[in-house]
Structures are given as structure tokens and as C-alpha cells.
Amino acid sequence: NETIMKILIDAHLSENKLTGIGRYLNGLIKALLKQDKTNEYFLLVQEGIVQTHPLSQLHAPNLTKIPISLAGLSFRQHVVIPQILSKFKPDIYHHPHFDLPLFHNIPSVVTIHDLKYIRNPHFFPGLSWVKRWYMKQMLANSITRAQKVITVSKNTKHDLIDLFNISEEKIKVIYHGLEERFRKKFDFNQMAQVLNKHGIFGKFILFVGERRPHKNIINLIKAFKLVKSNLHYSLKLVIIGKNYANYRDPEIEIARQGLEGDVHIGDFVTDEELVAFYNMTELLILPSYYEGFGFPLIEAMNCRVPVIAANNTSMPEIVGDAGLLVNPEYPEDIAAKILSILKDNQLREKLILKGLKNIKKFTWENTASQTLQVYKQIYSDNEH
């Protein structure tokens, strides 16, 4: 006869416009509720998320939603969340970010996605020293106070051990899963209509991610210029992702390279639209200087598209032998790898098959069952 645990998961960071953390929360929670009908789940959700939001559509007898109104990174959470914890008294609190709220003593687990702000502060010129100091203090506080730390890659685990001297036993690496909807589709007309609506016709290569300095879009544009001069047909570079503050360097670089007609910058698109972009592209490229995980890599693989990634941080680990790795510092290397896929059909097919094999290890079922094991371990370590 199993004891019933009360598990409170903080999902207020899953907002209407999905980021990596949102994807993680939605995938994890949905799979947990599917697997676990016994324990009681409490979810902190952002007040006013739309009806179509994945968390709005989740219902289960063992699920209670608690709407709260909190900004992404906020000092208010150190007041608001401890009050909720003392009211609901869960056995375990799961906070999916580096800033575990202060002033509570509920056994906790935190998920650390990456350490980019601490490892590479120069990519975030908009980040004041106060904010950077706060992030570092909060991260140190979180990994000290939490009973378990989940990281989404071995790379983040090694960064934590390296920078914070945390013991290896405290960390559990649990990979993300893959959304069902990112898969090969065959209604080409429908997908072409989606692309046409965005003004995209003909062949293109794809980059997906927020337009931030560490995503290395500048070298990608330089590489694309080299690719163009080596091709006898027309090809576009399509960049899809939210714009970052006042970051205009990609637009400036496009003009400098005289590529205005050849590079399409699109803002946020829905997941349904994104599936069409993945399906119709020649290849996906993620040449970042830093990735905590890199969702687009596995999403593209499942749509049977070859991928190219930078040879740093978590990307080699996520891609395995199923993609080509580049040195992000060298546009020549990026261009050469792009051309090798465009010009060699056998290589292309080989990468697609390896990709389909590689993604078998990324399922939300796995993510959920391993996370549930972490909850059980914390619970038994704190036997009431």
C-alpha cells in the first residue's frame, strides 16, 4: 500500500508564447498525470493563460490548479510562493528554474536548464551586474537548499559541478522529451500554404531559436553568403524565433552582406506552423555558442530533416552521431557542412536514418518516470 505524496509543481513559467521551459513543463506534467493516478498534484499556473494552452487543457482527478500572477523573474515570488506552500503543505515542491523561492522549508527539487548567464555573461549585454549577481546568488542558494537537482543535459551537470562544487550524487540528468506533433507529414500543399503565407517559396535552410547574441546568427549569415556563391540554384535562409530586446545585429549583417532578398526573418510562429517549416526545409542548423539542450535538433530529426549543430556545450550529446557538428567561430566550416548536405544525397539519407534512431531516447514518458523516481527518493529521504 503506497503512501500518497502531495507534489506541488511550479508551472507559472509556462506562458502563452512557449519557450524551452514552457515546453519542458507542458511535456513533463502531461506525461506525469498520464502515468501517475495515485499521487496528488498541485500546479501553480499563470493567471490568464489562454484556453488553448496545453496546461489549460489538462484535467485529472488527482490534479488541482492554483492560478497565480507572477512575472518571469520576480522578487515577489519569494513572498507569494512560500505563502502557497504553507497553505497547501505539499510533501515535495518542484521548481523548474534556478531561483528556488526563499523562506520555506518544503523538501524541494529544482531543474537547472543551463548556465549560460553565468558561463557567458558577455552574450547578455543588457543584463545589469545587479541582475547577474542576483542570478548567481539564487543559483547557489537553489542547489544548496534543494534536495535534488535535475539537469537536462550532462553538460549542465558538469558545469554545475565545475562552478559550484556540488556533489555528483545530488544531480540527476533527465533529458527532455519530444512533442508528438513534430513529425513527418505528407500534406505538402497544406504545408506549402503555411510557408507562402509567410512569404517563403522554393528551397530554404532553417534556423529556429530566439534571436539572441549567443545564438550566433551573425556567423550563420556570413556562412550563408558563402553557401550562395557555391550553388547554381536559389536558396533562402529562414530564421524563426522571438526577437530579443533591441538586438538588431542580424538585420545589419544581412544588409552588409547584400542578402536582403535571401534571408527571411520571421517572428514567433505557432507549433502547427513550425511543423510545416521543419518538414519543408532542406536542413536545420543550430550554430549557437551555448545551448542547454536544443529542442529544435530533436524536433527536426523527428520530421526527417538532417541537422547541423555547433560542437560545444550540450549539442554533441543531444545530436550523437546523427548530425554534423561545426566550429561556430568559423563561417567557412559552417558553410562547408551546409554544402555537404545539400550536395550529397547519400549523406543526407544517412543522417535522417541516424536521426530517427537517435530520438528514441527523448520521450516525455521517460522524462516523467525518471522525475517521479526523484520525487519518490526525496519523499523516502524525508519519511514523515
Tab-separated table of C-alpha atoms in Angstrom:
chain	number	residue	atom	x	y	z
A	1	ASN	CA	0.000	0.000	0.000
A	2	GLU	CA	1.793	3.123	-1.277
A	3	THR	CA	1.613	6.349	0.626
A	4	ILE	CA	0.144	9.192	-1.360
A	5	MET	CA	2.529	12.068	-1.959
A	6	LYS	CA	1.400	15.649	-2.379
A	7	ILE	CA	3.534	17.153	-5.151
A	8	LEU	CA	3.418	20.845	-5.976
A	9	ILE	CA	4.916	21.811	-9.352
A	10	ASP	CA	5.582	25.439	-10.140
A	11	ALA	CA	4.416	25.864	-13.743
A	12	HIS	CA	3.888	29.630	-13.784
A	13	LEU	CA	6.769	29.993	-16.280
A	14	SER	CA	4.744	28.162	-18.930
A	15	GLU	CA	3.283	31.153	-20.722
A	16	ASN	CA	1.234	31.693	-23.864
A	17	LYS	CA	4.326	32.106	-26.039
A	18	LEU	CA	6.196	28.885	-25.499
A	19	THR	CA	9.870	28.954	-24.599
A	20	GLY	CA	12.071	25.974	-23.710
A	21	ILE	CA	10.956	25.975	-20.069
A	22	GLY	CA	7.313	26.083	-21.146
A	23	ARG	CA	7.847	23.090	-23.421
A	24	TYR	CA	9.555	21.227	-20.590
A	25	LEU	CA	6.735	21.897	-18.106
A	26	ASN	CA	3.933	21.032	-20.515
A	27	GLY	CA	5.559	17.798	-21.658
A	28	LEU	CA	6.572	16.678	-18.165
A	29	ILE	CA	3.265	17.424	-16.418
A	30	LYS	CA	1.096	15.856	-19.118
A	31	ALA	CA	3.175	12.655	-19.034
A	32	LEU	CA	3.238	12.571	-15.212
A	33	LEU	CA	-0.559	12.725	-14.999
A	34	LYS	CA	-0.865	10.000	-17.623
A	35	GLN	CA	1.465	7.688	-15.672
A	36	ASP	CA	0.606	8.510	-12.099
A	37	LYS	CA	-3.005	8.236	-10.977
A	38	THR	CA	-2.134	7.829	-7.279
A	39	ASN	CA	-0.260	10.873	-6.047
A	40	GLU	CA	-1.828	14.294	-5.711
A	41	TYR	CA	-0.560	17.061	-7.981
A	42	PHE	CA	-0.864	20.793	-7.428
A	43	LEU	CA	0.100	23.135	-10.249
A	44	LEU	CA	0.944	26.803	-9.959
A	45	VAL	CA	-0.245	28.228	-13.286
A	46	GLN	CA	-0.008	31.733	-14.681
A	47	GLU	CA	-3.282	33.609	-14.279
A	48	GLY	CA	-4.851	34.321	-17.634
A	49	ILE	CA	-3.232	31.657	-19.808
A	50	VAL	CA	-5.367	31.036	-22.861
A	51	GLN	CA	-7.889	28.190	-23.150
A	52	THR	CA	-5.808	26.584	-25.901
A	53	HIS	CA	-2.712	26.454	-23.678
A	54	PRO	CA	-1.595	22.836	-23.012
A	55	LEU	CA	-1.926	23.319	-19.248
A	56	SER	CA	-5.440	24.772	-19.606
A	57	GLN	CA	-6.449	21.553	-21.324
A	58	LEU	CA	-5.066	19.260	-18.646
A	59	HIS	CA	-7.638	17.730	-16.317
A	60	ALA	CA	-7.281	14.817	-13.917
A	61	PRO	CA	-8.948	13.696	-10.666
A	62	ASN	CA	-5.598	13.991	-8.851
A	63	LEU	CA	-4.824	17.490	-10.207
A	64	THR	CA	-5.518	20.878	-8.581
A	65	LYS	CA	-4.563	24.088	-10.371
A	66	ILE	CA	-3.600	27.189	-8.402
A	67	PRO	CA	-3.636	30.344	-10.567
A	68	ILE	CA	-1.069	32.982	-9.593
A	69	SER	CA	0.066	36.210	-11.179
A	70	LEU	CA	3.867	36.437	-11.272
A	71	ALA	CA	6.334	37.830	-13.781
A	72	GLY	CA	9.063	35.524	-15.107
A	73	LEU	CA	11.952	36.632	-12.925
A	74	SER	CA	10.450	38.321	-9.879
A	75	PHE	CA	11.301	39.141	-6.293
A	76	ARG	CA	7.607	38.823	-5.439
A	77	GLN	CA	7.785	35.057	-5.789
A	78	HIS	CA	9.800	34.904	-2.544
A	79	VAL	CA	6.695	36.173	-0.781
A	80	VAL	CA	3.866	34.671	-2.838
A	81	ILE	CA	5.103	31.100	-3.259
A	82	PRO	CA	6.079	30.415	0.396
A	83	GLN	CA	2.553	31.520	1.392
A	84	ILE	CA	1.066	28.992	-1.018
A	85	LEU	CA	3.438	26.287	0.229
A	86	SER	CA	2.458	26.889	3.837
A	87	LYS	CA	-1.224	26.758	2.880
A	88	PHE	CA	-1.116	23.532	0.831
A	89	LYS	CA	1.736	21.838	2.731
A	90	PRO	CA	2.968	19.586	-0.099
A	91	ASP	CA	5.483	16.806	0.568
A	92	ILE	CA	7.569	17.947	-2.394
A	93	TYR	CA	7.966	21.218	-4.242
A	94	HIS	CA	9.340	21.122	-7.804
A	95	HIS	CA	10.721	24.453	-9.014
A	96	PRO	CA	11.796	24.279	-12.683
A	97	HIS	CA	14.305	27.129	-12.599
A	98	PHE	CA	17.479	28.386	-10.914
A	99	ASP	CA	15.691	30.703	-8.446
A	100	LEU	CA	14.133	28.479	-5.772
A	101	PRO	CA	11.969	30.761	-3.596
A	102	LEU	CA	13.432	31.640	-0.200
A	103	PHE	CA	11.716	31.402	3.193
A	104	HIS	CA	10.214	27.920	3.104
A	105	ASN	CA	11.355	24.504	4.260
A	106	ILE	CA	9.411	22.174	1.958
A	107	PRO	CA	11.665	19.422	0.528
A	108	SER	CA	12.447	20.665	-2.979
A	109	VAL	CA	13.810	19.651	-6.330
A	110	VAL	CA	14.973	22.234	-8.880
A	111	THR	CA	15.527	21.799	-12.612
A	112	ILE	CA	18.512	23.695	-13.983
A	113	HIS	CA	18.322	24.066	-17.767
A	114	ASP	CA	21.601	25.801	-18.460
A	115	LEU	CA	24.185	28.178	-17.022
A	116	LYS	CA	24.528	30.498	-19.994
A	117	TYR	CA	24.154	33.713	-17.990
A	118	ILE	CA	26.966	32.661	-15.697
A	119	ARG	CA	29.189	30.867	-18.217
A	120	ASN	CA	28.864	33.503	-20.956
A	121	PRO	CA	27.780	36.836	-19.457
A	122	HIS	CA	29.258	38.736	-22.442
A	123	PHE	CA	26.393	37.459	-24.638
A	124	PHE	CA	23.887	39.323	-22.482
A	125	PRO	CA	24.986	42.957	-22.580
A	126	GLY	CA	21.510	44.008	-21.415
A	127	LEU	CA	21.969	42.157	-18.144
A	128	SER	CA	22.919	44.546	-15.353
A	129	TRP	CA	25.543	43.458	-12.829
A	130	VAL	CA	22.817	43.524	-10.162
A	131	LYS	CA	20.726	41.025	-12.092
A	132	ARG	CA	23.758	38.861	-12.810
A	133	TRP	CA	24.754	38.916	-9.143
A	134	TYR	CA	21.171	38.014	-8.153
A	135	MET	CA	21.144	35.094	-10.623
A	136	LYS	CA	24.399	33.708	-9.315
A	137	GLN	CA	23.321	34.044	-5.662
A	138	MET	CA	19.955	32.434	-6.404
A	139	LEU	CA	21.540	29.557	-8.270
A	140	ALA	CA	23.986	28.894	-5.435
A	141	ASN	CA	21.115	29.107	-2.931
A	142	SER	CA	18.907	26.776	-5.015
A	143	ILE	CA	21.410	23.973	-5.428
A	144	THR	CA	22.371	24.186	-1.756
A	145	ARG	CA	18.809	24.104	-0.436
A	146	ALA	CA	17.217	21.714	-2.917
A	147	GLN	CA	17.459	18.045	-2.006
A	148	LYS	CA	17.838	17.057	-5.638
A	149	VAL	CA	18.903	18.929	-8.751
A	150	ILE	CA	17.682	17.811	-12.169
A	151	THR	CA	19.701	18.936	-15.189
A	152	VAL	CA	18.533	18.461	-18.773
A	153	SER	CA	21.983	17.507	-20.092
A	154	LYS	CA	25.260	16.050	-18.858
A	155	ASN	CA	26.859	19.280	-19.972
A	156	THR	CA	24.819	21.331	-17.466
A	157	LYS	CA	25.622	18.767	-14.781
A	158	HIS	CA	29.375	19.179	-15.424
A	159	ASP	CA	29.002	22.982	-15.420
A	160	LEU	CA	27.311	22.828	-12.000
A	161	ILE	CA	29.986	20.558	-10.525
A	162	ASP	CA	32.657	22.759	-12.046
A	163	LEU	CA	31.307	26.139	-10.938
A	164	PHE	CA	29.563	25.346	-7.660
A	165	ASN	CA	31.394	22.381	-6.275
A	166	ILE	CA	28.134	20.450	-5.869
A	167	SER	CA	28.357	16.705	-5.246
A	168	GLU	CA	27.608	14.467	-8.205
A	169	GLU	CA	25.139	12.346	-6.214
A	170	LYS	CA	22.822	15.305	-5.811
A	171	ILE	CA	22.364	15.733	-9.567
A	172	LYS	CA	20.178	13.633	-11.836
A	173	VAL	CA	20.379	14.126	-15.619
A	174	ILE	CA	16.938	13.739	-17.202
A	175	TYR	CA	16.554	14.553	-20.887
A	176	HIS	CA	13.594	16.369	-22.397
A	177	GLY	CA	11.039	14.525	-24.463
A	178	LEU	CA	9.710	15.211	-27.910
A	179	GLU	CA	6.271	16.593	-28.741
A	180	GLU	CA	4.098	14.217	-30.758
A	181	ARG	CA	3.224	16.896	-33.281
A	182	PHE	CA	6.787	17.350	-34.543
A	183	ARG	CA	6.865	14.554	-37.076
A	184	LYS	CA	6.980	13.848	-40.785
A	185	LYS	CA	3.857	14.994	-42.600
A	186	PHE	CA	2.767	14.347	-46.133
A	187	ASP	CA	0.161	17.015	-46.945
A	188	PHE	CA	2.641	19.120	-48.909
A	189	ASN	CA	0.036	21.513	-50.312
A	190	GLN	CA	-1.161	22.456	-46.883
A	191	MET	CA	2.414	22.962	-45.647
A	192	ALA	CA	3.327	24.999	-48.709
A	193	GLN	CA	0.341	27.252	-47.974
A	194	VAL	CA	1.679	27.906	-44.472
A	195	LEU	CA	5.061	28.882	-45.909
A	196	ASN	CA	3.543	31.016	-48.674
A	197	LYS	CA	1.566	32.911	-46.073
A	198	HIS	CA	4.947	33.830	-44.548
A	199	GLY	CA	6.303	34.781	-47.962
A	200	ILE	CA	8.506	31.719	-48.387
A	201	PHE	CA	8.652	29.972	-51.760
A	202	GLY	CA	11.239	27.488	-53.016
A	203	LYS	CA	14.138	25.844	-51.203
A	204	PHE	CA	15.409	27.052	-47.844
A	205	ILE	CA	17.537	26.126	-44.848
A	206	LEU	CA	16.214	26.782	-41.343
A	207	PHE	CA	17.315	28.237	-38.016
A	208	VAL	CA	14.883	28.092	-35.060
A	209	GLY	CA	15.519	29.955	-31.805
A	210	GLU	CA	15.291	33.315	-30.074
A	211	ARG	CA	17.354	35.960	-31.840
A	212	ARG	CA	19.957	36.497	-29.128
A	213	PRO	CA	23.701	37.130	-29.407
A	214	HIS	CA	24.696	33.648	-28.170
A	215	LYS	CA	22.708	32.008	-30.978
A	216	ASN	CA	25.487	33.040	-33.385
A	217	ILE	CA	23.171	34.239	-36.154
A	218	ILE	CA	25.879	36.611	-37.442
A	219	ASN	CA	28.276	33.793	-38.402
A	220	LEU	CA	25.347	31.853	-39.843
A	221	ILE	CA	24.558	34.783	-42.168
A	222	LYS	CA	28.231	35.025	-43.200
A	223	ALA	CA	28.247	31.262	-43.861
A	224	PHE	CA	25.056	31.522	-45.875
A	225	LYS	CA	26.703	34.124	-48.121
A	226	LEU	CA	29.458	31.551	-48.854
A	227	VAL	CA	26.863	28.833	-49.495
A	228	LYS	CA	25.024	31.044	-52.018
A	229	SER	CA	28.186	31.624	-54.047
A	230	ASN	CA	28.627	27.840	-54.333
A	231	LEU	CA	25.140	26.987	-55.572
A	232	HIS	CA	23.632	27.230	-59.032
A	233	TYR	CA	20.046	27.383	-57.715
A	234	SER	CA	18.289	29.825	-55.450
A	235	LEU	CA	18.158	29.091	-51.714
A	236	LYS	CA	16.842	31.074	-48.772
A	237	LEU	CA	17.889	31.178	-45.139
A	238	VAL	CA	14.835	31.267	-42.869
A	239	ILE	CA	15.280	32.446	-39.279
A	240	ILE	CA	12.317	31.790	-36.987
A	241	GLY	CA	12.158	32.994	-33.384
A	242	LYS	CA	11.288	35.742	-30.970
A	243	ASN	CA	13.305	38.938	-31.187
A	244	TYR	CA	15.486	39.805	-28.194
A	245	ALA	CA	15.156	43.334	-26.768
A	246	ASN	CA	16.971	45.815	-29.023
A	247	TYR	CA	19.151	43.274	-30.784
A	248	ARG	CA	19.403	44.351	-34.437
A	249	ASP	CA	22.764	42.840	-35.437
A	250	PRO	CA	21.289	40.120	-37.710
A	251	GLU	CA	19.420	42.741	-39.783
A	252	ILE	CA	22.576	44.873	-40.008
A	253	GLU	CA	24.643	41.873	-41.117
A	254	ILE	CA	22.075	40.862	-43.756
A	255	ALA	CA	22.303	44.351	-45.273
A	256	ARG	CA	26.105	44.328	-45.070
A	257	GLN	CA	26.244	41.038	-46.973
A	258	GLY	CA	23.682	42.253	-49.538
A	259	LEU	CA	21.334	39.376	-48.668
A	260	GLU	CA	18.086	41.319	-48.132
A	261	GLY	CA	16.104	39.191	-50.580
A	262	ASP	CA	17.638	35.915	-49.473
A	263	VAL	CA	17.234	35.855	-45.700
A	264	HIS	CA	13.768	35.730	-44.201
A	265	ILE	CA	13.439	36.752	-40.557
A	266	GLY	CA	10.166	35.588	-39.069
A	267	ASP	CA	8.960	36.296	-35.596
A	268	PHE	CA	7.213	33.831	-33.328
A	269	VAL	CA	5.196	31.131	-35.167
A	270	THR	CA	2.741	28.607	-33.735
A	271	ASP	CA	3.794	24.981	-33.257
A	272	GLU	CA	1.476	23.949	-36.094
A	273	GLU	CA	3.276	26.355	-38.409
A	274	LEU	CA	6.674	25.269	-37.096
A	275	VAL	CA	5.913	21.672	-38.111
A	276	ALA	CA	5.496	22.887	-41.700
A	277	PHE	CA	8.811	24.785	-41.581
A	278	TYR	CA	10.643	21.700	-40.274
A	279	ASN	CA	9.036	19.419	-42.855
A	280	MET	CA	9.753	21.622	-45.835
A	281	THR	CA	13.322	22.693	-45.081
A	282	GLU	CA	16.491	21.221	-46.623
A	283	LEU	CA	18.170	21.120	-43.220
A	284	LEU	CA	18.099	22.648	-39.743
A	285	ILE	CA	21.112	24.459	-38.355
A	286	LEU	CA	21.797	25.474	-34.747
A	287	PRO	CA	25.281	27.068	-34.661
A	288	SER	CA	24.949	28.552	-31.141
A	289	TYR	CA	27.801	29.254	-28.760
A	290	TYR	CA	25.707	27.764	-25.970
A	291	GLU	CA	22.645	25.512	-25.671
A	292	GLY	CA	21.281	23.902	-22.511
A	293	PHE	CA	19.535	21.278	-24.626
A	294	GLY	CA	18.448	22.410	-28.101
A	295	PHE	CA	14.815	21.365	-28.727
A	296	PRO	CA	14.894	22.194	-32.482
A	297	LEU	CA	17.544	19.497	-33.003
A	298	ILE	CA	15.301	16.617	-31.949
A	299	GLU	CA	12.147	18.208	-33.382
A	300	ALA	CA	13.768	18.439	-36.821
A	301	MET	CA	15.163	14.895	-36.593
A	302	ASN	CA	11.669	13.548	-35.979
A	303	CYS	CA	10.462	15.411	-39.091
A	304	ARG	CA	13.164	13.533	-41.008
A	305	VAL	CA	15.379	16.510	-41.611
A	306	PRO	CA	19.203	16.466	-41.381
A	307	VAL	CA	20.660	18.690	-38.658
A	308	ILE	CA	23.858	20.664	-38.143
A	309	ALA	CA	24.841	21.862	-34.666
A	310	ALA	CA	27.760	23.598	-33.001
A	311	ASN	CA	30.401	21.338	-31.443
A	312	ASN	CA	30.018	22.808	-27.950
A	313	THR	CA	28.025	22.603	-24.674
A	314	SER	CA	25.141	20.092	-24.790
A	315	MET	CA	24.728	19.831	-28.566
A	316	PRO	CA	27.168	16.960	-29.337
A	317	GLU	CA	25.480	14.958	-26.580
A	318	ILE	CA	21.938	15.566	-27.918
A	319	VAL	CA	22.858	15.063	-31.589
A	320	GLY	CA	25.037	11.977	-31.052
A	321	ASP	CA	26.276	10.659	-34.390
A	322	ALA	CA	23.053	11.744	-36.082
A	323	GLY	CA	24.083	15.216	-37.232
A	324	LEU	CA	27.071	17.210	-38.423
A	325	LEU	CA	28.981	19.336	-35.910
A	326	VAL	CA	30.616	22.668	-36.781
A	327	ASN	CA	33.014	25.068	-35.138
A	328	PRO	CA	30.745	28.074	-34.501
A	329	GLU	CA	33.671	30.513	-34.783
A	330	TYR	CA	34.262	29.736	-38.463
A	331	PRO	CA	31.672	30.672	-41.126
A	332	GLU	CA	33.772	28.623	-43.617
A	333	ASP	CA	33.237	25.454	-41.584
A	334	ILE	CA	29.511	26.148	-41.192
A	335	ALA	CA	29.214	26.763	-44.959
A	336	ALA	CA	31.165	23.595	-45.851
A	337	LYS	CA	28.891	21.408	-43.703
A	338	ILE	CA	25.734	23.001	-45.144
A	339	LEU	CA	27.010	22.397	-48.689
A	340	SER	CA	27.942	18.798	-47.914
A	341	ILE	CA	24.315	18.020	-47.011
A	342	LEU	CA	22.885	19.997	-49.936
A	343	LYS	CA	25.171	18.275	-52.453
A	344	ASP	CA	25.342	14.709	-51.135
A	345	ASN	CA	22.066	12.812	-51.122
A	346	GLN	CA	23.555	9.690	-49.548
A	347	LEU	CA	24.893	11.684	-46.614
A	348	ARG	CA	21.502	13.323	-46.269
A	349	GLU	CA	19.662	9.966	-46.128
A	350	LYS	CA	22.222	8.521	-43.718
A	351	LEU	CA	21.772	11.448	-41.299
A	352	ILE	CA	17.976	11.198	-41.484
A	353	LEU	CA	18.039	7.482	-40.565
A	354	LYS	CA	20.508	8.042	-37.732
A	355	GLY	CA	18.322	10.911	-36.508
A	356	LEU	CA	15.258	8.677	-36.280
A	357	LYS	CA	17.273	6.201	-34.207
A	358	ASN	CA	18.752	8.913	-32.004
A	359	ILE	CA	15.449	10.478	-30.972
A	360	LYS	CA	14.152	7.245	-29.442
A	361	LYS	CA	15.879	8.251	-26.216
A	362	PHE	CA	13.905	11.501	-25.933
A	363	THR	CA	10.373	10.729	-24.748
A	364	TRP	CA	8.207	12.538	-22.218
A	365	GLU	CA	7.294	9.115	-20.763
A	366	ASN	CA	10.972	8.652	-19.838
A	367	THR	CA	11.250	12.220	-18.537
A	368	ALA	CA	8.168	11.731	-16.343
A	369	SER	CA	9.048	8.297	-14.953
A	370	GLN	CA	12.590	9.395	-14.068
A	371	THR	CA	11.256	12.584	-12.455
A	372	LEU	CA	8.728	10.558	-10.472
A	373	GLN	CA	11.624	8.411	-9.197
A	374	VAL	CA	13.315	11.598	-7.984
A	375	TYR	CA	10.107	12.622	-6.126
A	376	LYS	CA	9.896	9.175	-4.511
A	377	GLN	CA	13.517	9.314	-3.429
A	378	ILE	CA	13.081	12.743	-1.824
A	379	TYR	CA	9.911	11.516	-0.128
A	380	SER	CA	11.560	8.453	1.336
A	381	ASP	CA	14.595	10.501	2.428
A	382	ASN	CA	12.167	12.658	4.432
A	383	GLU	CA	9.963	9.841	5.726
A	384	HIS	CA	7.366	11.515	7.872
